[in-house]
Amino acid sequence: MTFSTHHQRKTLYRCGFVQLATLAVVAIAMVSQPVRAGGGTIVVKGVTIHVGNGEVIDNGVVVIRDGRIAQVGANLAIPPGAKVIELSGGSLTPGLIDANAALEPTNRMMVDRRNARQVVADLFHGDHKDHKHEAVGCCGSKCSRQLQHASGEKCKQCGFPDTLPMAVGVRRSAMTVEHSSEVIPQTHVIDSVNLRSPDFDRLVGGGVTTVFVAPDSAAVISSQGAIVRTAGPLNARIVRETDAVMAAMGTDPSWRGFGNRQPCRQFVNFYNRRPTTRMGVAWVFRKAMYDTERFEKGAVVYGADAPTEPAMKELRHVLSGEIPLRIQARMQHDILAALRLADEFGLKFTLIEATEAHRCLDELKKAKTPVVYGPVYIDAPGMRRYSSEVDHARLHTLKELLRAGIPTALTANELRDEDGLARQAMYARRFGVSLADVTRCVTETPAKLLGIADEVGTVTSGKRADLVLWNGEPFDGSSKPIVVIAGGEIVVDRRKG
Amino acid sequence: MNRRLSIQTIIIALGAAFVVAPALASPPAKIALKGGRIIPVVGEDIPVGTVLIEHGKIKAVGKDVEIPYDAMVIDISGKVVMPGMIDAHSSRGLDIRNENLDVTPFLDVYDAIDPSKLYFEDALRDGVTSIHAIVGNNCVIGGLSRVIHPIGITPDEMTQQPSVSLKLSVSPQRGSDRMAQLATFRETFRELGEYLENLAEKKYEESLEKKDEKIKVGPDEAKKLGKDLIKPEDYDDKHRNLVKLTRGQLGAFVYAGRAGDVAAAASLAKEHGFFKRTTLVLGASCYKAIDEVKSANRPVVLDSKLLYREENPITGKITETFIPRVYADAGVAFSLLPSSNTSLAERYLNYQAARCVRNGVSRQAALEAITINPARALGIGDRFGSIETGKTANLVVMSGDPLDFSSWVDLVYINGIRAYERDDDIRLKQLLGEEKPEVAEPAKDEKGNGEAAGDKAAKADTDSAEDKSEETSEKAEKKKE
Amino acid sequence: MPFLHRTSHMLLAVAVIAGALSGAVLAQHSQHAPKAIVVDRYVTPDGTISDKRIITLSNGKIAALLPHAEIADKTGVAYYSGAVACPGLIDVRSSMGAYGNTVESAFSVDPSVSAIDSFDPDHRDFRRAVESGITAALIAPSPTNLVAGACAVVKTGGASTGRAGSVLRDDGPLVFGFGPRTWRYDRAPTSRIGAMAMLRSVLGEAKSGSQHARLQSLASGKLDAMLYCSDAMDVGTALRSVGKLAAHTSIIHTSDVYDLTEELAGTKATMIVGPYSFSMSQRTLSMAGVLASAGIDVALAGQMPTRGGHSLRQTAALAVRYGMDSAKARQAITINAAKAAGVSDRVGAIRPGMDADLVIFSGDPLRMDSRVLAVYIDGIRVYSADQHLTMSAGGQR
Amino acid sequence: MHLLAIKTRRFTSSLASGLLRRRCVSLIACSFVALNVAMAHGQLLERATVITNARIITGSGKVIEKGSIVIKGGRIEAVGAAAKAPFLSKKIAGAGKTVTPGLIDVWSALGRTGTAGDGDATSRAQDGFDRYARDDFREALRNGITTVYIGADGGAGVNGTGAVFQLAPGPGRSAGKVQKKDAALCVNFGSDQSPLSRLKTFAAIRKQFQSAVDYRTSLEDYEEDLKEYLEKLEERVKKEEGDKKDSKDAAKDEAPSDDEKPAPKPADEDDSDDDSDEEEKDDGDDDHHSLDYFFAGADNKTLPAGNGKGDAKNGKNGKDGDKKKDEDELKKPKKPAFSAVSEVVLKAIDHELPVRIEAHRSADILNALALADEFNLDIVIEGATEAYLVAVALADAEVSVILGQVGRSAVFEDTEFRRHSARNAERLTDAGVKWMISSGGRDPRASRFVGFNSQMAMPSAGTKSGLQWSWLTRLTGDASRFLSLSQQVGRVARGMEADLVIWSGDPGDPASIVERVFVGGKLAYIAPQLAGGGS
């Protein structure tokens, strides 16, 4: 990729990440222990192969050797000594790619959202940790209790105050959003990605083998994302440590449309204000870019809204196109604002979420802006359902985007339950997108958008063997990934259960 | 506030128009659904066959059914007809799902059913023809439930079966104290016994008074003598339903939220004589008590949350259990519930069944779990839940296999009346971009109301602020668990 | 001893001299300053419990370990029949004797803070520590800052006065805070990614010589680091950022490093685990054992005074019950703790030449039914169970 | 039998031939009965388990250096060096191992669900026990705990009855068998830091006991009145039978007299009754009040007898009417309203239930003693953090205490633990106060470490005088005696329930692991290290 030099340059400390991984041994498998294929050959036969680019091979055979796809075709001869996987009525797709996975980057939050908080409590006061905090285990739904806790209510059992540096409701963003500034491209989301998180197990269990870990959208110009694999040895998990700076339009940077407040739920005042309106958000974005341009030219940049120097050092690369830009926007006018701002600074970007993309197809097409669309909803999860951002959500948006010829990937984003991205694909099918198109939206297209299409994204010989074997038609309500192969190794095997 | 009001008005108006119109149209006496695949649930599938409806009942089902000359023939070739799905436990059609008191056996959901709720419209759209409207789990003894169908503008019109069961909950929801919960049960039933004794005494005294005689025996004797003098109408409002319950004249839906509550639920029911009419409503973790559930041998209604995650206390590894699979493997007949959150998938009962199949439950068991099993649990299995001759014609015609998520509900018949037709579902079309909203474009841009109303309407159950908080509290309840 | 600061050398010298002097003064009271201690068994530097020994003392130091035999000259010999001699226990995670609180939150990077400045030698915590067999403690500034300042290592009892006083190190390991504690709403960083970005820049500055001297010496591998971590992620991050620069790294983390054992085994870092309470999860309690079995140096901490004096030994007992080797557990509260604090040349083992800081237990120090019979610091008895009250006549109780 | 019926039905439906069916049914029925009989006499068929050559610490202070234990039918059949292994018994080699009775935590929170509830004396700990807290149970067994007493948790006040559970394996994934229901009445003096609310708490608790006494009085009065009434009634009936004609005249004479009093009792007593009713009404659940909301418009007549206290009034009204018609000697006495709370409290007053009072501060302990004195209660003080300060008073009252966690923080403690002392037990021993050690009844997880806690609590005198097993005895033999279960658990002796723990070494050494735990003769736990090797 074009910006590889850039990455090499900045991995001063985090190259340790790779070091760590070389030492670490993987023991992560949610459903079954990974079966090490060694250098052996695996053959998947008798399945319908959905190549990912729209092609379908009936009664197909895939030969996997040394972690790569060696051969693909119908009725191929099976090499002797190969481990054969056969599943009648099954089908095969490339490993799914989520181009905008918002991971909750703590270690085991999927089970217990209290974790980080517990740990903190533990350090201060061990006994406290195990007391059951009614309010602590929740998120979003018990706001009043949270407020009480944030305001210093004590634990009933041990009297330990529940006020910690971090209030409950903002835990997620406390990990991934730096609130000290609105422009933080110098921060890296990879710092808060826990590769051992059960999240990854769940992703791979749902057939997702590669994700772009998206920064949170609560800052106007947020962190840099990362591309990671969901399975395989830890030392080979990180595809790209930093990739693309994420910006956001609309209400997210002003605290999800709820007016701006500090992480501890203090309301903003004159002294700590951040953008409270869409205008403000656009202004911060514009000013950051403008200041960077001026800084480049040697001008002194100052003032309350000026980006910090480390930030500008990164933005420089965004302006030059060296670091890709993503802009998250949901509503029509936010999308249009993003297009306008990009045009103003000559930026190319990828549009993220794009809930109302069906209302500005022409503009997107004209600007040749690719889209990472999703999740599909008509009623948003969490806080957003109370904002007006979802009023124009439609179920056919993906269909329209594809019809307009806009390169579009599908993402599950934060909606991650039993089947995550596969479920999104299921929705898309229900709402009128063909199986071939849907498959492309979760495999080939995201691979292309992320610039990793020469490695993954289709079932093509020579590519990395990231494959998902379904016990029926993919993205059907009654089928699920039965076998997931990542890098030529079977990482999920549900054939017995 | 104004805006909300207007939205609500529009929603109600639209909803009423949408729901009521088909319901009021007088149906043809005879309807033949011809040429579709029939999934009768009870019995083998019929690849191509006909269902004949006569006066709201299923007259005949089969491959070669003779269609009367005066029947209205509807060609459903390439489609699938199945029994209407049954929501075995729902509080979503009620204005507020829980009463503020612990023991309220005198209440009836009849008074809480809000026919204008969009939930009913959605239920219809999702192929649900019977809803067991029942109070929420946050009670000790809730009120009477009833089975309703999602059409009609009054609770009376909607009712299929009144006084189905009494709601009981052995899991503490209100506080967090199961001891207090069970103590309340004890006190309630003790008090019932005392009430019955006193009533008998009083009846005896009254009977003497009528005969103008004087009391001859002491209170204990009087209580015995008066026992047979009590007539059903003598019970007061507070106790009437409890008496019925303990005499097996009412069903009981007993909620057990955690594994440890299952035994408590069973013994409560046994102790007070309603075990034979008990249906267990089980929370997610109850699958751990599968032995106890199995030995209870009562119908089971499962929570809509089908996946249970557990963390190994040492390694931290997470194991997932697909709950219905445990029941299916143990041979327990269960009913599935749709999720009350607005997930695009889990709110469909047929999707819940598809999940079961995906996770290794047999297709037959999965289909039964959304049709005949809930019907049997509700004691209406003789009328609903399958396509059999003589049963009520509650039918769903789907565009494809019900377990295929891309299948749509095309037609819904309730009592032989065509209650829903996808081709006429304006809101659905709007969401799918197939039809422009009826409200003029400029108007909505100015006010932001028109289209918003249309959209919001389609969102299940988000028609008012109340509903939102309701759902939020429900989430909180689940969290607690 | 590259890490020892010059001032601490001086203090050391003073302490030694003071010790020697007081030893001389108290020599007549052989009861308080015996020339030899006879015990049934003693805890060896490798953590096992060996056979009968006589420990001879001289000038506050351990002079020799002799086989158990009749001593010709019985004057000035303390006999403890059936007892076990153990090196004085060391609490490496403590805010003992802090005058006021140790939370300083003005700056998220503040290497100039020194814990010694809050040290109050007359604090009652020290007396409690001594009674529990703890003879040395590492006092750390509160790790609520990214770079929180330098630790101090002190003895809990004084040879002559009974006050805590002899400072083993005043420029101990530099404390770094990781995880949610360091994120505040009213100053940067507010998040993990922000903290990491800031740390990268701070360490970059340290390397290029534009930071505080302590940070610079840390960056050039001349100073120890004490890293407070909240979860396994922090441990990884801490190791990869600060850990690879510091002369020696100690990581304070209790709950959750199962997944990191491999990574840790490759470093020379000491893991500081504890305190353990009765309420902790199985996963947490197994931590020390898992780490120790993986060959990682583990020190156990009692966190006095937040926890009582029982906490250190309780932590060790629980760790052992949950899989830690007994010998390693004994090391974890003595020599390994001394290593983590950077004072293992002075205290932490019963070996000739080491400070005569000894605890006489009625049995194995890991057993919760063993009692502290006597405590010696620098060869002087500062606590005795028999004379529980008469000892206090010295005026310090 | 229920199961049998189902099985039979299922089986028969699948058979075609009627004859065959009948035969099969009888066959199955026979075999089933046989099986049932066999199961009922399981003892006969069950193989005995023998632990051989182990060091046995019996729980009553004795140590058998090399002995065997025979377990059969859930009980210990023989103990000692001479105990012989029966034919075909399963043997567990005990050489080098130590066998102790299962440890007993006399004040635990293991398996307790929820937190402080709003229950009253009618709450029962067995209702709150979660049999599916498997991880916690496993942890307890892993540390040798087999029996726990769980109190009815609650805030300050009279909280309900505690129960004793044995951690026996139950159906499926559950565990825990109720060994003793209603083991004690739990009273909590509160952990509230405000002294004022403590005053109130004590007053409220005292009032509950007083109400119970009053309730008893009113019940007794009623019984007396009833007796009198029945006698008179009998007389009248006889009279009526003898003189039927007159009775008609008497009916004519009958006229309501205004100055009639409803009760035959002396007026002052009557008043006090009413008062107590009123009081109870105040103390009762809000539900009854709130119910009035639903029945606000309802006439009393439609509610002939409501529940609880409301009842009494209705009944009274009705009876007043009756009385007007009746002659005064035939007034039916009014039964006092049932009080579930008082019924429970009365058991305590009648010494059927010991009273456990959680009290930490010395002032609270003295209050507890005063309460016990006033109502003549058998009390035990739980917690007793400051017991050492009032040790003499405790000794004089011969009240024993249950100590909680010994090791506590030196700073940052709640008020009630503020003056804790590690030497509490020692000083109590010196003063002659009987004490037990426990995990403190608050933390479910602490229960497993009650052994360590006991070791820590032992006065140093204990170790010196060679009583090195006193910490263990305290948790076994002493504890079972304390819970009045000394004939069931707590000792390794013939006839006792086989609750046994096999330790790899000395139980006091943290390095020893629990290898096997038997509860009620069933293997409830086996160390993972051994589980692979079978048996």
XYZ file of N, CA, C and O in Angstrom, chain A residues 12-17 20 23-25 105 107-108 116 119-120 122-127 129-130 165-166 173-180 184 186-189 191-194 196 223 262-264 266, chain C residues 93 144 180-181 183-185 188-197 200 203-204 207 229-233 237 240-241 244-245 254-256 259-260 262-263 266 277-281 283-284 303 306-307:
392
model
N 7.169 3.095 16.668
C 8.255 3.128 17.627
C 8.040 2.170 18.783
O 8.885 1.369 19.118
N 6.880 2.246 19.404
C 6.652 1.406 20.562
C 5.791 0.212 20.256
O 5.882 -0.800 20.892
N 4.968 0.408 19.312
C 4.030 -0.654 19.114
C 4.533 -1.790 18.234
O 3.851 -2.760 18.026
N 5.751 -1.643 17.750
C 6.301 -2.812 17.090
C 6.452 -3.901 18.140
O 6.511 -5.070 17.855
N 6.434 -3.437 19.401
C 6.428 -4.399 20.498
C 5.221 -5.306 20.426
O 5.245 -6.437 20.868
N 4.191 -4.822 19.862
C 2.992 -5.603 19.672
C 3.314 -6.903 18.943
O 2.845 -7.968 19.269
N 5.306 -9.082 21.217
C 4.426 -9.759 22.160
C 3.856 -10.987 21.504
O 3.803 -12.068 22.054
N 5.728 -14.090 21.118
C 5.885 -14.876 22.332
C 4.603 -15.582 22.736
O 4.592 -16.546 23.454
N 3.536 -15.023 22.284
C 2.267 -15.523 22.788
C 1.795 -16.738 22.009
O 2.093 -16.917 20.854
N 1.101 -17.539 22.695
C 0.543 -18.718 22.043
C -0.958 -18.549 22.030
O -1.553 -18.064 22.963
N -13.252 -2.343 23.135
C -11.899 -2.862 23.260
C -11.453 -3.179 24.680
O -10.352 -2.877 25.054
N -11.277 -6.389 27.636
C -11.057 -7.820 27.422
C -12.298 -8.676 27.427
O -12.419 -9.547 26.618
N -13.182 -8.471 28.375
C -14.304 -9.396 28.334
C -15.650 -8.716 28.550
O -16.494 -9.158 29.296
N -13.964 -3.465 33.635
C -12.946 -2.433 33.837
C -13.155 -1.740 35.175
O -12.231 -1.475 35.905
N -12.097 -3.920 38.046
C -10.659 -3.970 38.187
C -10.189 -2.761 38.979
O -9.400 -2.865 39.900
N -10.743 -1.640 38.634
C -10.344 -0.421 39.324
C -10.684 -0.528 40.804
O -9.865 -0.294 41.672
N -11.092 -3.078 42.484
C -10.267 -4.110 43.079
C -8.929 -3.551 43.538
O -8.440 -3.854 44.610
N -8.380 -2.734 42.700
C -7.068 -2.202 43.023
C -7.117 -1.330 44.271
O -6.200 -1.298 45.063
N -8.215 -0.648 44.415
C -8.318 0.233 45.559
C -8.750 -0.511 46.804
O -8.372 -0.220 47.895
N -9.593 -1.480 46.584
C -10.330 -2.016 47.719
C -10.837 -3.374 47.295
O -11.925 -3.511 46.768
N -10.044 -4.358 47.518
C -10.323 -5.684 46.975
C -11.686 -6.252 47.282
O -12.318 -6.824 46.434
N -12.158 -6.091 48.491
C -13.419 -6.709 48.848
C -14.558 -6.156 48.028
O -15.519 -6.827 47.752
N -14.811 -5.392 45.078
C -14.931 -5.869 43.714
C -16.086 -6.845 43.529
O -16.774 -6.817 42.527
N -16.272 -7.685 44.481
C -17.201 -8.765 44.256
C -18.604 -8.467 44.750
O -19.497 -9.255 44.617
N -12.892 7.434 38.322
C -12.588 8.404 37.287
C -13.474 8.251 36.053
O -13.567 9.124 35.224
N -14.122 7.133 35.960
C -14.816 6.834 34.729
C -16.259 6.520 35.074
O -16.529 5.661 35.891
N -16.529 4.735 25.326
C -15.774 5.779 24.658
C -14.552 6.163 25.477
O -13.591 6.697 24.954
N -14.603 5.860 26.784
C -13.424 6.154 27.592
C -12.232 5.348 27.109
O -11.093 5.712 27.315
N -12.529 4.261 26.496
C -11.454 3.447 25.967
C -10.974 3.967 24.623
O -9.806 3.891 24.297
N -11.887 4.435 23.843
C -11.524 4.720 22.452
C -11.625 6.179 22.064
O -11.309 6.525 20.943
N -12.096 6.978 22.961
C -12.182 8.390 22.607
C -11.403 9.202 23.617
O -11.589 9.054 24.812
N -10.562 10.019 23.113
C -9.831 10.915 23.986
C -10.627 12.205 24.044
O -10.847 12.847 23.014
N -11.072 12.537 25.242
C -11.942 13.699 25.337
C -11.192 15.005 25.511
O -11.809 16.052 25.590
N -9.906 14.909 25.628
C -9.192 16.156 25.886
C -9.147 17.053 24.658
O -8.848 18.225 24.763
N -7.991 14.269 17.298
C -7.012 13.377 17.929
C -6.502 12.302 16.961
O -6.444 11.122 17.320
N -3.675 11.616 16.224
C -2.401 11.040 16.666
C -2.613 9.842 17.580
O -1.672 9.165 17.924
N -3.842 9.627 17.990
C -4.100 8.448 18.818
C -4.478 7.270 17.919
O -4.965 7.466 16.812
N -4.222 6.101 18.442
C -4.417 4.901 17.627
C -5.345 3.945 18.317
O -5.126 3.591 19.477
N -6.328 3.536 17.638
C -7.306 2.648 18.237
C -6.679 1.306 18.606
O -7.133 0.630 19.533
N -4.235 0.742 20.258
C -3.802 0.754 21.661
C -4.857 0.182 22.588
O -4.546 -0.256 23.687
N -6.093 0.270 22.184
C -7.124 -0.251 23.082
C -7.785 -1.501 22.515
O -8.846 -1.890 22.966
N -7.158 -2.086 21.547
C -7.706 -3.347 21.038
C -7.058 -4.496 21.800
O -5.834 -4.607 21.839
N -7.891 -5.289 22.377
C -7.394 -6.471 23.074
C -7.595 -7.685 22.168
O -8.709 -8.157 21.980
N -7.105 -10.572 22.612
C -7.596 -11.777 23.270
C -9.069 -11.662 23.644
O -9.615 -12.538 24.290
N -9.509 8.932 16.045
C -8.228 8.223 15.976
C -8.042 7.535 14.631
O -8.885 7.599 13.747
N -19.255 16.390 29.473
C -17.964 15.799 29.773
C -18.151 14.308 30.031
O -19.251 13.855 30.272
N -17.067 13.565 29.979
C -17.203 12.119 30.162
C -17.890 11.728 31.445
O -18.492 10.693 31.529
N -17.754 12.551 32.461
C -18.386 12.177 33.707
C -19.778 12.777 33.827
O -20.275 13.011 34.906
N -20.869 15.604 33.305
C -21.059 17.001 33.681
C -21.432 17.743 32.409
O -20.868 17.476 31.359
N 3.694 -3.064 48.243
C 2.621 -2.233 47.700
C 1.925 -1.596 48.877
O 0.996 -2.141 49.439
N -2.242 7.360 40.226
C -3.339 7.923 39.461
C -2.832 8.842 38.351
O -3.612 9.484 37.683
N -7.632 2.777 33.709
C -8.649 3.786 33.954
C -8.330 4.762 35.078
O -8.828 5.879 35.067
N -7.514 4.343 36.034
C -7.226 5.273 37.125
C -6.553 6.549 36.667
O -6.665 7.589 37.296
N -7.065 8.026 33.867
C -7.891 8.831 32.969
C -8.834 9.668 33.792
O -9.608 9.162 34.571
N -8.759 10.931 33.567
C -9.640 11.807 34.325
C -10.457 12.632 33.360
O -10.144 12.740 32.195
N -11.501 13.194 33.894
C -12.329 13.995 33.007
C -11.854 15.436 32.922
O -12.219 16.172 32.038
N -6.109 15.844 30.461
C -5.725 14.777 29.556
C -4.773 13.843 30.307
O -4.029 14.309 31.178
N -4.720 12.580 30.017
C -5.573 11.888 29.053
C -6.903 11.481 29.682
O -7.012 11.340 30.888
N -7.881 11.282 28.824
C -9.172 10.821 29.322
C -9.437 9.392 28.888
O -10.502 8.868 29.142
N -8.502 8.804 28.191
C -8.778 7.485 27.635
C -7.490 6.701 27.468
O -6.392 7.237 27.601
N -7.655 5.448 27.156
C -6.503 4.592 26.950
C -5.694 5.065 25.738
O -4.481 5.161 25.794
N -6.385 5.348 24.662
C -5.615 5.741 23.485
C -4.917 7.074 23.708
O -3.794 7.279 23.258
N -5.590 7.954 24.460
C -4.971 9.245 24.748
C -3.743 9.061 25.630
O -2.699 9.687 25.429
N -3.882 8.161 26.621
C -2.778 7.904 27.537
C -1.588 7.342 26.762
O -0.443 7.744 26.992
N -1.861 6.433 25.853
C -0.773 5.822 25.112
C -0.093 6.832 24.198
O 1.129 6.850 24.058
N -0.894 7.673 23.583
C -0.309 8.700 22.714
C 0.586 9.621 23.545
O 1.691 9.989 23.142
N 3.824 7.787 24.638
C 4.771 7.719 23.519
C 5.544 9.023 23.404
O 6.756 9.039 23.248
N 7.991 9.537 26.516
C 9.188 8.703 26.456
C 10.102 9.132 25.313
O 11.332 9.051 25.411
N 9.478 9.598 24.250
C 10.278 10.146 23.142
C 11.105 11.321 23.622
O 12.313 11.414 23.357
N 13.985 10.245 25.861
C 15.122 9.708 25.117
C 15.938 10.818 24.495
O 17.172 10.741 24.425
N -0.994 -1.632 36.868
C -1.866 -1.976 35.753
C -3.237 -2.418 36.243
O -3.358 -3.017 37.298
N -4.227 -2.138 35.425
C -5.577 -2.507 35.815
C -6.038 -3.796 35.174
O -6.781 -4.550 35.756
N -5.674 -4.021 33.953
C -6.073 -5.279 33.353
C -4.954 -5.802 32.454
O -3.912 -5.176 32.286
N -5.220 -6.953 31.893
C -4.183 -7.636 31.128
C -3.677 -6.780 29.978
O -2.491 -6.788 29.639
N -4.577 -6.014 29.399
C -4.156 -5.150 28.295
C -3.108 -4.154 28.747
O -2.143 -3.892 28.056
N 0.652 -3.460 27.411
C 1.022 -2.128 26.977
C 2.198 -1.601 27.797
O 3.148 -1.041 27.256
N 5.475 -3.238 26.933
C 5.997 -2.863 25.626
C 6.449 -1.412 25.571
O 7.269 -1.054 24.748
N 5.904 -0.579 26.459
C 6.312 0.820 26.408
C 7.445 1.086 27.401
O 8.589 1.286 27.003
N 10.373 -2.184 28.511
C 11.584 -2.548 27.776
C 12.703 -1.508 27.943
O 13.820 -1.742 27.503
N 12.380 -0.395 28.581
C 13.402 0.623 28.792
C 14.053 0.512 30.169
O 15.257 0.695 30.323
N -3.269 -7.623 39.723
C -3.754 -8.746 40.497
C -4.763 -9.619 39.784
O -4.777 -10.814 39.931
N -5.598 -9.022 38.975
C -6.784 -9.808 38.648
C -6.659 -10.710 37.440
O -7.280 -11.743 37.391
N -5.885 -10.406 36.471
C -6.235 -10.979 35.201
C -5.089 -11.010 34.190
O -5.121 -10.309 33.209
N -3.669 -14.621 30.237
C -3.284 -14.727 28.832
C -1.869 -14.229 28.591
O -1.343 -14.374 27.509
N -1.294 -13.607 29.607
C -0.019 -12.930 29.350
C 1.186 -13.686 29.897
O 2.303 -13.194 29.827
N 2.899 -16.134 28.903
C 3.961 -16.404 27.937
C 4.792 -15.152 27.715
O 6.016 -15.177 27.723
N 4.070 -14.078 27.515
C 4.753 -12.825 27.239
C 5.633 -12.395 28.409
O 6.768 -11.975 28.252
N 8.991 -14.118 29.097
C 10.109 -13.695 28.265
C 10.818 -12.461 28.786
O 11.845 -12.069 28.260
N -8.020 -11.100 49.025
C -9.006 -11.122 50.101
C -9.848 -12.376 49.957
O -9.797 -13.058 48.935
N -10.636 -12.631 50.956
C -11.501 -13.809 50.942
C -12.545 -13.732 49.839
O -13.116 -14.733 49.453
N -12.800 -12.529 49.353
C -13.892 -12.411 48.390
C -13.451 -12.563 46.947
O -14.257 -12.424 46.054
N -12.195 -12.776 46.729
C -11.748 -12.736 45.343
C -12.105 -13.994 44.576
O -12.327 -15.059 45.126
N -12.125 -13.811 43.265
C -12.545 -14.919 42.423
C -11.429 -15.943 42.312
O -10.261 -15.650 42.541
N -10.264 -17.124 39.683
C -9.356 -16.715 38.628
C -8.256 -15.816 39.192
O -7.079 -15.995 38.926
N -8.689 -14.880 40.009
C -7.730 -13.956 40.598
C -6.789 -14.679 41.556
O -5.578 -14.460 41.531
N -0.587 -4.677 50.865
C -1.207 -3.347 50.806
C -1.616 -2.809 52.169
O -2.747 -2.398 52.369
N -4.106 -0.073 53.837
C -5.468 -0.225 53.331
C -6.021 -1.539 53.833
O -7.183 -1.663 54.184
N -5.157 -2.549 53.864
C -5.508 -3.811 54.500
C -4.757 -3.888 55.815
O -3.758 -3.197 56.004
